[in-house]
Coordinates of C-alpha atoms in Angstrom, one line a residue:
M490 CA -47.1 -76.7 0.1
S491 CA -43.8 -77.6 1.8
T492 CA -43.6 -80.1 4.6
P493 CA -44.1 -78.7 8.1
V494 CA -40.8 -78.5 10.2
I495 CA -43.1 -78.9 13.2
S496 CA -46.3 -80.9 13.2
F497 CA -48.6 -81.5 16.4
Q498 CA -51.3 -84.1 15.6
D499 CA -53.9 -84.4 18.2
Y500 CA -51.1 -83.9 20.7
G501 CA -51.6 -83.9 24.5
F502 CA -49.2 -83.6 27.4
Q503 CA -49.7 -84.4 31.4
Y504 CA -46.8 -83.5 33.5
R505 CA -45.9 -86.3 35.9
A506 CA -46.4 -84.3 38.9
Q507 CA -49.9 -83.0 37.7
A508 CA -53.4 -84.6 38.1
E509 CA -54.7 -83.1 34.8
P510 CA -53.1 -82.6 31.3
T511 CA -51.5 -79.4 30.4
L512 CA -52.0 -79.6 26.6
H513 CA -55.2 -80.9 25.0
H514 CA -55.6 -81.9 21.3
I515 CA -53.1 -79.8 19.7
N516 CA -53.2 -79.6 15.8
L517 CA -50.6 -77.2 14.6
N518 CA -48.2 -77.1 11.7
I519 CA -45.2 -74.8 11.6
Y520 CA -43.6 -74.4 8.0
P521 CA -40.0 -73.4 7.2
G522 CA -39.5 -69.8 6.9
E523 CA -42.8 -68.8 8.9
K524 CA -42.9 -66.4 11.7
V525 CA -45.4 -67.2 14.3
L526 CA -46.3 -65.6 17.6
I527 CA -47.6 -67.8 20.4
A528 CA -49.6 -65.8 22.7
G529 CA -51.8 -66.6 25.8
A530 CA -52.3 -65.9 29.5
S531 CA -50.0 -67.4 32.1
G532 CA -51.0 -71.1 32.5
S533 CA -52.3 -71.3 29.1
G534 CA -49.8 -73.9 27.9
K535 CA -47.8 -71.9 25.5
S536 CA -44.5 -72.3 27.3
T537 CA -45.2 -76.2 27.8
L538 CA -45.8 -76.0 23.9
G539 CA -42.5 -74.6 23.4
N540 CA -40.9 -77.0 25.6
C541 CA -42.1 -80.0 23.7
I542 CA -40.8 -78.5 20.5
N543 CA -37.2 -78.1 21.9
G544 CA -37.2 -81.4 23.8
L545 CA -37.2 -80.3 27.2
I546 CA -40.5 -82.1 27.3
P547 CA -40.1 -85.1 28.0
F548 CA -36.4 -85.3 28.6
A549 CA -36.1 -82.6 31.3
Y550 CA -39.7 -82.4 32.3
P551 CA -41.2 -86.0 32.3
G552 CA -44.7 -86.9 31.6
E553 CA -47.2 -88.7 29.3
S554 CA -48.0 -87.6 26.0
T555 CA -50.6 -88.5 23.4
G556 CA -50.9 -88.2 19.7
R557 CA -47.8 -87.4 17.8
L558 CA -45.2 -84.5 17.5
L559 CA -43.0 -84.4 14.5
V560 CA -39.8 -82.2 14.6
D561 CA -38.2 -82.3 11.1
G562 CA -39.9 -85.4 10.3
R563 CA -38.8 -87.1 13.4
E564 CA -41.0 -88.4 16.2
A565 CA -39.8 -85.9 18.9
D566 CA -40.4 -88.5 21.9
Q567 CA -38.1 -90.8 20.1
S568 CA -35.4 -88.4 19.4
S569 CA -32.8 -87.3 22.2
I570 CA -32.9 -83.8 23.4
F571 CA -29.2 -83.5 22.0
D572 CA -30.7 -84.5 18.3
L573 CA -33.5 -81.9 18.7
S574 CA -30.9 -79.2 19.6
H575 CA -29.4 -79.4 16.3
I576 CA -32.9 -78.7 14.9
V577 CA -34.4 -76.2 17.2
G578 CA -32.5 -73.4 18.8
T579 CA -33.9 -71.9 22.0
V580 CA -33.3 -68.3 23.4
L581 CA -34.4 -68.3 27.0
Q582 CA -36.1 -65.4 28.7
D583 CA -33.4 -65.3 31.5
T584 CA -30.3 -65.1 29.0
D585 CA -28.0 -65.1 32.2
G586 CA -29.2 -68.8 32.8
Q587 CA -28.2 -69.7 29.2
F588 CA -24.4 -68.5 29.5
I589 CA -21.8 -71.1 29.9
G590 CA -18.6 -69.6 28.5
L591 CA -16.4 -67.1 30.2
T592 CA -16.4 -64.8 27.3
V593 CA -18.8 -64.1 24.5
G594 CA -16.8 -66.0 21.9
E595 CA -16.4 -69.2 24.2
D596 CA -20.3 -69.1 24.9
I597 CA -21.1 -68.9 21.1
A598 CA -18.6 -71.5 20.3
F599 CA -19.9 -73.9 22.8
A600 CA -22.2 -75.9 20.6
A601 CA -19.5 -76.1 17.9
E602 CA -17.1 -77.4 20.3
N603 CA -19.6 -80.1 21.6
D604 CA -19.6 -81.2 17.9
C605 CA -15.8 -81.4 17.8
V606 CA -15.5 -78.8 15.0
P607 CA -11.9 -78.1 14.2
Q608 CA -10.6 -74.9 15.8
D609 CA -10.1 -72.9 12.4
E610 CA -13.5 -73.7 11.2
M611 CA -15.0 -73.0 14.5
K612 CA -13.6 -69.6 14.8
Q613 CA -14.8 -68.9 11.2
M614 CA -18.2 -69.8 12.4
V615 CA -18.2 -67.8 15.4
E616 CA -17.1 -64.7 13.5
Q617 CA -20.1 -65.4 10.8
V618 CA -22.8 -65.7 13.3
S619 CA -21.6 -62.9 15.5
E620 CA -21.3 -60.4 12.5
L621 CA -24.9 -61.5 11.6
V622 CA -26.3 -60.5 15.2
D623 CA -23.8 -57.5 15.5
I624 CA -21.8 -58.7 18.4
R625 CA -18.6 -59.3 16.7
H626 CA -16.7 -56.5 18.4
H627 CA -17.7 -57.8 21.8
L628 CA -16.2 -61.5 21.5
A629 CA -13.6 -60.9 24.0
Y630 CA -16.2 -59.5 26.8
A631 CA -17.5 -61.6 29.7
P632 CA -21.3 -62.0 29.3
H633 CA -22.1 -60.2 32.6
E634 CA -20.5 -57.0 31.2
L635 CA -23.1 -56.6 28.4
S636 CA -26.3 -55.0 28.3
G637 CA -29.6 -56.8 28.2
G638 CA -30.0 -56.3 24.6
Q639 CA -26.5 -57.5 23.8
K640 CA -27.0 -60.7 25.9
Q641 CA -30.0 -61.5 23.6
R642 CA -27.8 -61.2 20.6
V643 CA -25.1 -63.6 22.2
S644 CA -27.7 -66.1 23.1
L645 CA -29.1 -65.9 19.6
A646 CA -25.6 -66.4 18.1
G647 CA -25.2 -69.3 20.3
V648 CA -28.0 -71.3 18.9
M649 CA -27.6 -70.1 15.4
I650 CA -24.1 -71.5 15.0
E651 CA -25.9 -74.8 14.6
D652 CA -27.6 -73.6 11.5
V653 CA -30.8 -74.8 13.2
K654 CA -34.2 -75.0 11.2
V655 CA -36.3 -73.5 14.1
L656 CA -35.5 -70.5 16.3
L657 CA -37.7 -70.5 19.5
F658 CA -37.8 -67.3 21.6
D659 CA -39.3 -67.5 25.1
E660 CA -40.4 -63.9 26.1
P661 CA -37.3 -62.1 24.6
L662 CA -38.6 -58.9 25.5
A663 CA -39.2 -59.5 29.2
N664 CA -36.0 -57.8 30.7
L665 CA -35.3 -55.2 28.0
D666 CA -36.0 -51.3 27.8
P667 CA -38.5 -50.3 25.0
A668 CA -35.8 -49.3 22.4
A669 CA -33.7 -52.2 23.0
G670 CA -36.9 -54.5 22.8
R671 CA -37.7 -52.8 19.5
T672 CA -33.9 -53.5 18.3
T673 CA -34.4 -57.2 19.4
I674 CA -37.4 -57.5 17.3
E675 CA -35.6 -55.9 14.4
L676 CA -32.7 -58.4 15.0
I677 CA -35.0 -61.4 14.8
D678 CA -36.5 -60.0 11.6
Q679 CA -33.0 -59.6 9.9
V680 CA -32.0 -63.2 11.0
H681 CA -35.4 -64.6 9.7
R682 CA -35.0 -62.8 6.4
K683 CA -31.3 -64.1 6.1
T684 CA -32.2 -67.6 6.9
N685 CA -34.9 -70.1 6.0
A686 CA -35.5 -70.9 9.7
A687 CA -39.1 -70.9 11.1
V688 CA -39.3 -68.3 14.1
L689 CA -41.6 -68.9 17.0
I690 CA -42.0 -66.2 19.6
I691 CA -43.7 -66.7 22.9
E692 CA -44.4 -63.2 24.3
H693 CA -46.9 -61.1 26.3
R694 CA -45.8 -57.8 24.6
L695 CA -48.0 -58.3 21.6
E696 CA -47.6 -54.6 20.3
D697 CA -43.9 -54.7 20.6
V698 CA -43.7 -58.0 18.8
L699 CA -45.6 -56.6 16.0
W700 CA -43.3 -54.0 15.5
R701 CA -42.2 -56.2 12.6
S702 CA -44.5 -58.5 10.4
M703 CA -45.5 -61.9 11.6
D704 CA -47.3 -64.5 9.5
R705 CA -49.8 -65.5 12.2
I706 CA -50.7 -65.7 15.8
V707 CA -51.6 -68.7 17.7
L708 CA -53.6 -67.9 20.7
M709 CA -53.7 -70.6 23.5
D710 CA -56.0 -71.0 26.6
E711 CA -56.3 -73.7 29.1
G712 CA -54.1 -75.9 27.2
K713 CA -55.8 -75.6 23.9
I714 CA -55.4 -73.6 20.8
V715 CA -58.3 -71.2 20.6
A716 CA -57.2 -69.3 17.5
D717 CA -54.6 -69.8 14.6
L718 CA -55.2 -66.7 12.4
P719 CA -53.4 -64.1 10.4
V720 CA -52.4 -61.0 12.3
P721 CA -55.0 -58.4 10.9
Q722 CA -57.9 -61.0 11.3
L723 CA -57.1 -61.7 15.0
L724 CA -56.6 -58.0 15.8
A725 CA -59.9 -57.1 14.3
G726 CA -61.9 -59.5 16.7
S727 CA -62.3 -59.7 20.5
L728 CA -60.5 -63.0 21.0
L729 CA -57.4 -61.3 22.4
R730 CA -59.3 -59.2 25.0
E731 CA -61.4 -62.3 25.7
H732 CA -58.5 -64.5 26.6
G733 CA -56.4 -62.1 28.7
I734 CA -54.1 -60.4 26.1
R735 CA -53.8 -56.8 25.9
E736 CA -54.4 -55.4 22.3
P737 CA -52.1 -52.6 20.8
L738 CA -53.1 -49.5 22.4
Y739 CA -53.9 -47.7 18.9
L740 CA -56.5 -50.2 18.5
T741 CA -58.1 -49.7 21.9
A742 CA -58.2 -45.9 21.1
L743 CA -59.8 -46.4 17.8
R744 CA -62.5 -48.6 19.5
Y745 CA -63.1 -45.8 22.3
A746 CA -63.5 -43.4 19.5
G747 CA -66.3 -45.5 17.9
V748 CA -64.2 -46.5 14.8
A749 CA -65.3 -49.9 13.3
I750 CA -62.1 -52.2 13.3
D751 CA -61.6 -54.0 9.9
P752 CA -58.7 -56.5 8.9
S753 CA -58.6 -54.2 5.5
M754 CA -57.2 -51.4 7.7
H755 CA -53.7 -53.0 7.8
L756 CA -53.8 -53.4 11.5
E757 CA -50.5 -55.0 12.0
H758 CA -48.9 -51.8 13.2
V759 CA -49.8 -48.1 13.8
D760 CA -47.4 -47.0 10.9
S761 CA -49.2 -49.4 8.6
L762 CA -52.7 -48.3 9.5
L763 CA -55.1 -47.0 6.8
L764 CA -57.5 -44.7 8.2
A765 CA -60.3 -43.0 6.0
E766 CA -60.8 -39.1 6.8
E767 CA -64.2 -39.8 8.4
Q768 CA -62.4 -42.3 10.7
K769 CA -59.6 -39.7 11.6
E770 CA -62.5 -37.2 12.4
K771 CA -64.0 -39.7 14.7
V772 CA -60.8 -39.8 16.6
R773 CA -60.5 -36.1 16.6
D774 CA -64.2 -35.7 17.9
W775 CA -63.5 -38.3 20.7
Y776 CA -60.3 -36.3 21.7
R777 CA -62.1 -32.9 21.6
T778 CA -65.1 -33.8 23.5
G779 CA -63.6 -35.9 26.5
E780 CA -61.8 -35.2 29.9
T781 CA -58.1 -35.8 30.4
A782 CA -56.5 -37.6 33.3
A783 CA -55.9 -35.5 36.4
L784 CA -52.0 -35.3 36.3
G785 CA -51.3 -32.7 38.9
G786 CA -48.7 -32.4 41.5
N787 CA -48.6 -34.0 45.0
Q788 CA -49.0 -31.8 48.0
A789 CA -48.4 -34.5 50.7
E790 CA -45.6 -34.5 53.2
E791 CA -42.1 -35.3 52.0
L792 CA -41.2 -38.9 52.6
L793 CA -38.0 -39.8 50.8
K794 CA -35.4 -37.3 49.6
I795 CA -32.2 -37.9 47.4
E796 CA -29.7 -35.2 47.6
H797 CA -26.8 -35.0 45.3
L798 CA -26.5 -38.9 45.0
S799 CA -23.3 -40.2 43.3
F800 CA -22.2 -43.7 42.9
S801 CA -19.8 -45.9 41.1
Y802 CA -18.6 -49.6 41.3
T803 CA -15.2 -48.8 40.0
P804 CA -13.2 -45.2 40.3
G805 CA -13.7 -43.2 37.3
A806 CA -16.8 -44.9 36.0
P807 CA -19.8 -43.4 37.5
I808 CA -23.0 -45.3 37.4
L809 CA -25.1 -42.3 39.1
Q810 CA -24.1 -38.6 39.1
N811 CA -25.6 -36.1 41.2
V812 CA -29.1 -37.2 41.4
N813 CA -31.8 -35.2 43.2
F814 CA -35.6 -35.8 43.7
T815 CA -38.1 -36.0 46.4
I816 CA -40.9 -38.6 46.9
H817 CA -44.0 -37.6 48.8
Q818 CA -46.0 -39.7 51.0
G819 CA -48.7 -41.8 49.1
E820 CA -46.9 -41.2 45.6
M821 CA -46.9 -43.9 42.9
V822 CA -43.9 -43.1 40.7
S823 CA -42.2 -44.8 37.7
I824 CA -38.5 -44.9 37.2
V825 CA -37.6 -45.5 33.7
G826 CA -34.9 -45.3 31.3
R827 CA -32.4 -47.6 29.2
N828 CA -30.8 -50.8 30.5
G829 CA -27.8 -49.9 32.6
A830 CA -28.9 -46.5 33.3
G831 CA -28.6 -46.8 36.9
K832 CA -32.2 -47.4 37.9
S833 CA -31.5 -50.7 39.8
T834 CA -28.5 -49.3 41.3
L835 CA -30.6 -46.3 42.7
A836 CA -33.0 -48.9 44.5
K837 CA -30.1 -50.8 46.1
L838 CA -28.7 -47.4 47.3
I839 CA -32.1 -46.7 48.8
C840 CA -32.3 -49.9 50.6
G841 CA -28.7 -49.8 51.8
F842 CA -27.3 -52.7 49.6
E843 CA -24.8 -50.3 48.3
Q844 CA -23.3 -46.9 49.9
P845 CA -23.2 -43.8 47.9
V846 CA -19.8 -42.3 47.1
S847 CA -21.5 -39.0 47.9
G848 CA -24.7 -37.5 48.7
R849 CA -27.4 -38.3 51.2
I850 CA -30.7 -40.3 51.3
Y851 CA -33.2 -39.0 53.9
M852 CA -36.6 -40.8 55.0
D853 CA -39.0 -38.5 57.1
G854 CA -36.1 -35.9 57.2
R855 CA -33.8 -38.3 58.9
D856 CA -30.5 -39.3 57.2
L857 CA -30.5 -43.1 56.5
A858 CA -26.7 -43.4 56.2
G859 CA -26.5 -45.0 59.9
D860 CA -29.2 -47.5 59.3
T861 CA -28.4 -51.1 58.5
I862 CA -30.2 -53.1 55.8
K863 CA -32.4 -54.8 58.3
E864 CA -33.5 -51.5 59.7
R865 CA -34.3 -50.0 56.3
A866 CA -36.2 -53.3 55.4
S867 CA -38.7 -52.6 58.0
R868 CA -39.9 -49.4 56.2
I869 CA -38.7 -50.2 52.5
G870 CA -39.6 -53.1 50.8
Y871 CA -37.6 -54.2 47.6
V872 CA -38.8 -56.7 45.1
M873 CA -35.8 -57.7 42.7
Q874 CA -36.1 -58.2 39.1
N875 CA -35.0 -61.7 39.0
P876 CA -37.0 -63.8 41.4
N877 CA -34.5 -66.5 41.7
Q878 CA -32.1 -64.1 43.7
M879 CA -34.9 -63.5 46.3
I880 CA -36.3 -67.0 46.9
S881 CA -34.9 -69.0 49.8
K882 CA -37.5 -71.5 50.9
P883 CA -38.6 -74.6 48.8
M884 CA -42.2 -74.3 49.4
I885 CA -44.4 -71.2 48.4
R886 CA -46.3 -70.6 51.7
D887 CA -43.0 -70.8 53.8
E888 CA -41.4 -68.3 51.5
V889 CA -44.1 -65.6 51.8
E890 CA -44.3 -66.4 55.7
L891 CA -40.7 -66.0 56.2
A892 CA -40.4 -62.3 57.1
L893 CA -43.3 -62.4 59.4
I894 CA -41.9 -65.4 61.3
Q895 CA -38.7 -63.4 61.8
S896 CA -40.7 -60.3 62.9
G897 CA -42.2 -62.4 65.6
M898 CA -45.8 -62.0 64.5
P899 CA -48.4 -64.4 66.4
E900 CA -49.1 -67.4 64.2
E901 CA -52.8 -66.6 63.8
E902 CA -52.1 -63.1 62.6
R903 CA -49.4 -64.3 60.4
G904 CA -51.6 -67.2 58.8
A905 CA -54.4 -64.6 58.0
R906 CA -51.9 -62.1 56.5
V907 CA -50.2 -64.7 54.4
E908 CA -53.4 -66.0 52.9
E909 CA -54.8 -62.6 52.0
T910 CA -51.7 -61.8 50.3
L911 CA -51.6 -65.1 48.4
K912 CA -55.1 -64.7 47.2
I913 CA -54.3 -61.0 46.2
C914 CA -51.3 -62.2 44.2
G915 CA -53.2 -65.0 42.4
L916 CA -51.0 -67.7 44.2
Y917 CA -53.6 -69.1 46.7
P918 CA -54.3 -72.2 44.6
F919 CA -50.6 -73.0 44.6
R920 CA -49.9 -72.3 48.4
N921 CA -48.7 -75.7 49.1
W922 CA -46.8 -76.3 45.8
P923 CA -42.9 -76.2 45.6
V924 CA -41.4 -73.1 44.1
S925 CA -39.4 -75.3 41.7
A926 CA -42.9 -76.0 40.1
L927 CA -43.7 -72.6 39.1
S928 CA -43.1 -70.5 35.9
F929 CA -40.8 -67.5 35.9
G930 CA -43.7 -65.2 36.1
Q931 CA -45.3 -67.2 38.9
K932 CA -41.9 -67.0 40.9
K933 CA -41.9 -63.1 40.3
R934 CA -45.5 -63.1 42.2
V935 CA -44.0 -65.2 45.1
T936 CA -41.4 -62.5 45.5
I937 CA -43.8 -59.7 45.5
A938 CA -46.2 -61.5 47.9
S939 CA -43.1 -62.1 50.2
I940 CA -42.7 -58.2 50.4
L941 CA -46.2 -57.1 50.3
V942 CA -47.0 -59.2 53.2
Q943 CA -44.8 -56.9 55.3
R944 CA -46.7 -53.8 54.6
P945 CA -43.8 -51.7 54.2
R946 CA -44.3 -47.8 53.9
I947 CA -42.2 -47.5 50.6
I948 CA -42.2 -50.5 48.0
I949 CA -39.8 -50.5 45.3
L950 CA -40.6 -53.1 42.6
D951 CA -37.9 -53.6 39.9
E952 CA -39.9 -54.8 36.8
P953 CA -43.1 -55.8 38.6
T954 CA -44.9 -57.0 35.6
A955 CA -42.1 -58.7 33.7
G956 CA -43.3 -62.2 32.5
Q957 CA -47.0 -61.6 33.5
D958 CA -50.0 -61.9 31.2
Y959 CA -52.5 -59.0 30.9
H960 CA -54.8 -60.6 33.7
H961 CA -52.1 -61.2 36.3
Y962 CA -50.4 -57.8 35.3
T963 CA -53.7 -56.0 36.0
E964 CA -54.3 -58.2 39.3
I965 CA -51.0 -57.1 40.6
M966 CA -51.2 -53.4 39.5
E967 CA -54.6 -53.0 40.8
F968 CA -53.4 -54.4 44.1
L969 CA -50.6 -52.1 44.3
K970 CA -53.0 -49.1 43.3
S971 CA -55.2 -50.4 46.3
L972 CA -52.2 -50.2 48.7
N973 CA -51.2 -46.7 47.2
R974 CA -54.8 -45.4 48.1
Q975 CA -54.4 -46.7 51.7
G976 CA -51.2 -44.4 51.9
Y977 CA -48.4 -46.7 50.9
T978 CA -45.8 -45.1 48.7
I979 CA -44.8 -47.1 45.6
L980 CA -41.7 -46.8 43.2
M981 CA -41.5 -48.8 40.2
I982 CA -38.6 -49.4 37.9
T983 CA -40.2 -50.5 34.7
H984 CA -39.8 -50.9 31.0
D985 CA -43.4 -51.2 30.4
M986 CA -44.4 -47.7 29.0
H987 CA -48.2 -48.6 29.4
L988 CA -47.8 -49.5 33.1
M989 CA -46.1 -46.0 33.4
L990 CA -49.0 -44.1 31.6
E991 CA -51.8 -46.0 33.3
Y992 CA -50.7 -46.4 36.8
T993 CA -48.1 -43.5 37.7
P994 CA -48.8 -39.7 37.0
R995 CA -45.3 -39.1 37.7
A996 CA -42.1 -40.5 35.8
I997 CA -38.4 -40.1 36.7
V998 CA -36.3 -40.6 33.8
F999 CA -32.5 -41.8 33.8
G1000 CA -30.0 -42.0 31.0
E1001 CA -26.2 -42.7 31.1
G1002 CA -26.4 -42.4 35.0
K1003 CA -27.9 -39.0 35.0
M1004 CA -31.5 -37.9 36.0
L1005 CA -32.9 -36.6 32.6
A1006 CA -36.5 -35.5 33.6
D1007 CA -38.9 -35.6 36.6
T1008 CA -42.3 -35.0 34.9
T1009 CA -45.7 -36.6 34.0
A1010 CA -45.7 -40.0 32.5
A1011 CA -47.6 -38.6 29.4
R1012 CA -45.1 -35.8 28.7
V1013 CA -42.2 -38.4 28.7
L1014 CA -43.5 -40.4 25.8
N1015 CA -44.5 -37.2 23.8
D1016 CA -41.1 -35.7 23.9
P1017 CA -39.1 -37.2 21.1
E1018 CA -35.8 -35.9 22.2
L1019 CA -36.3 -37.3 25.8
V1020 CA -37.4 -40.5 24.3
R1021 CA -34.2 -40.9 22.3
A1022 CA -32.0 -39.9 25.2
A1023 CA -33.5 -42.6 27.8
N1024 CA -33.8 -45.4 25.0
L1025 CA -37.6 -45.4 25.3
K1026 CA -40.0 -45.3 22.3
E1027 CA -43.1 -43.2 21.6
T1028 CA -46.3 -45.1 22.2
S1029 CA -48.6 -46.0 19.4
L1030 CA -51.0 -43.3 20.9
Y1031 CA -48.2 -40.7 19.9
S1032 CA -48.2 -42.1 16.4
L1033 CA -51.9 -42.3 16.1
S1034 CA -52.5 -38.7 17.2
I1035 CA -50.0 -37.4 14.6
A1036 CA -51.7 -39.6 11.9
C1037 CA -55.1 -38.0 12.8
G1038 CA -53.8 -34.5 12.7
I1039 CA -53.9 -33.9 16.4
E1040 CA -51.6 -31.1 17.2
N1041 CA -51.0 -32.0 21.0
P1042 CA -50.1 -35.6 21.3
Q1043 CA -49.6 -35.3 25.1
R1044 CA -53.0 -34.0 25.5
F1045 CA -54.2 -36.9 23.4
T1046 CA -52.5 -39.5 25.8
E1047 CA -54.0 -37.9 28.8
R1048 CA -57.3 -38.2 27.2
F1049 CA -56.8 -41.8 26.5
I1050 CA -55.7 -42.4 30.1
G1051 CA -58.8 -40.5 31.5
Y1052 CA -61.1 -42.5 29.3
E1053 CA -59.5 -45.8 30.6
R1054 CA -59.8 -44.9 34.3
K1055 CA -63.6 -43.8 33.6
E1056 CA -64.2 -47.1 31.8
E1057 CA -62.6 -49.2 34.8
R1058 CA -64.8 -47.3 37.2

C-alpha cells in the first residue's frame, strides 16, 4: 500500500478560546488518488478537521494539539501555511470570499504570481487549468459576473494551478442550484480522474455528493470519528440517521416499503441500485396501499399580489419579465430555479430594496410603491442568503435583539422574546458568544433569529437551510412550519428539493427571468421538461418509481411525502 498523503495519528485539537477540545483521538489516513466524503452534524468537528489539513489550524486559528498530523510526510504544525498551500488546495464554501483578482484569469494566476513564475509560463498554466475546469472562455470576466457554478470552477482552477496533492472542498454545493450542484460533482470527478490528487469533500448534501462514486465516508460526531466505511456499508446501516445525517431519499422509501437494505444492492446511487423483482413488488404494494399527501389549493384571503412585474439592472438585459402570482394568507411556498434566474431579485423587489421597471406589488390589496424599506420591514422580513451581509453587531444576543430595541419594545418583553427565539434556533448555548466565533451555518441561524424575533406577517428566506446539518435543518424548518400554522406566511427561495417537497405544497418556478410554473412541489420534480428548463433535477424518488414500474411518479412522490408526515406525527 502507498504512503498516506494525510495521516492523523491519535490527534486532538483544542481552540485557544475553548474550554474543551474540539477533536479527540483522530486516527485517519488518506491515500493519493482517494475520494473521501467527510460527513457529520454541525459542530461535529469536520470543518476543524479540514482546517487542520490545510494549515488554517494552528496558523490562523491558534490552539493546542496532541498526537501527530503528517501532510505529505511533513509535521503539519512545523510547516508554514504557505508550504501547506502547495500541497493542499482548498475550495471554500463561500467562493466570493476566496477571490482576489479583478478578472478570472488574474484570480487563477494569483498563486503562480506569488511563486514568481515567468509570465509566459504562467499564462500557459492558466490556460491549461482553465481548460481542465471548462472556464477558459471566461478568463476576461470579473468574478462577480459569473454564476455560482462558474465561481466554483474558478476557485478550483485557482488551487489546481499549484499542482497540489490534496483537493479539499468545504461544502461546495451549499449555494448551488440542483443541476449546478450535479455539474460540480461531475467536475470534481473529472479532475480527480485526470490527476492523482486525493479529494476530500466536506458536505451535508450526501445524496448529491454520491452522484459520482466515492471510496469511503468518514462520519464524525462530537469531535470523534464514529465510522470510516465504504459507501455501501455505511448506507446500509443506521449510523447516518443516528448521527443527524439524512440518507438518500430512495433508501428511505425502500425502508418505508419494508425492503431489507443490504450493501450488495449497489446502494451508492439510485441508478446503480439492484432490486430483485420481489423487492420492486414490495415498493409497488406500499405505493398502492398508502395515502398521498394533501396538496390542495389555498382558499385563504389574498395577502401578496405581484402584477406584470419586470426589472433589469441595465437597459436591455431583463432580470425579471412580466411576473404574475398571488400569495394567500398562511401559505408556505417555495421559489425555485437556476442560479441567476431572478429569485433573489424578486425578494429584493418585494422588500423595496429595488424598484421595478414596470408592474405592481400589492399587500392586503394596497400598492406598496409608496412605502419605504423600513415601513415594509415591519410586515415583511427578509433573511439573506449570505449571513455576513446582514450581521452588524459583534455579539450574538445583541444582533438578535437589535430590531426590537429599535422598535421600542420594553426590556422585559424584549428579553423573553430574544431568549425564546435563540432556543428555537439552537443558539441559546451561544447567546453570549461573539459572532466571529461561529461557523457559516451558525451565522445563518443568527440572521434567521434576528428576523424571526420580529414576528413579521411575511417571512422571505433566501436558502434558509444552506450549510445546515439535518438536525438543525429540521429544527429550523419545524419552527418555520409552526409559525406557518400560527398564520405567518412564508416564502422560501431554495435549491433544496427535499425542503420543497416536504414543507411546501406549492412551488413557483423561475428560469431565465420568467415564471415557468406555479404548481405543486411534487409535480415540479416529476416533469422532466420543467426540470431541465429550471436547472433542477428529478429526485431519486422519481428514478426509483420508474425502476419499479410505477406509471405515476408524481403520485409516488406524494405518497412518500404523505407517509413521512404520518411518521412524524
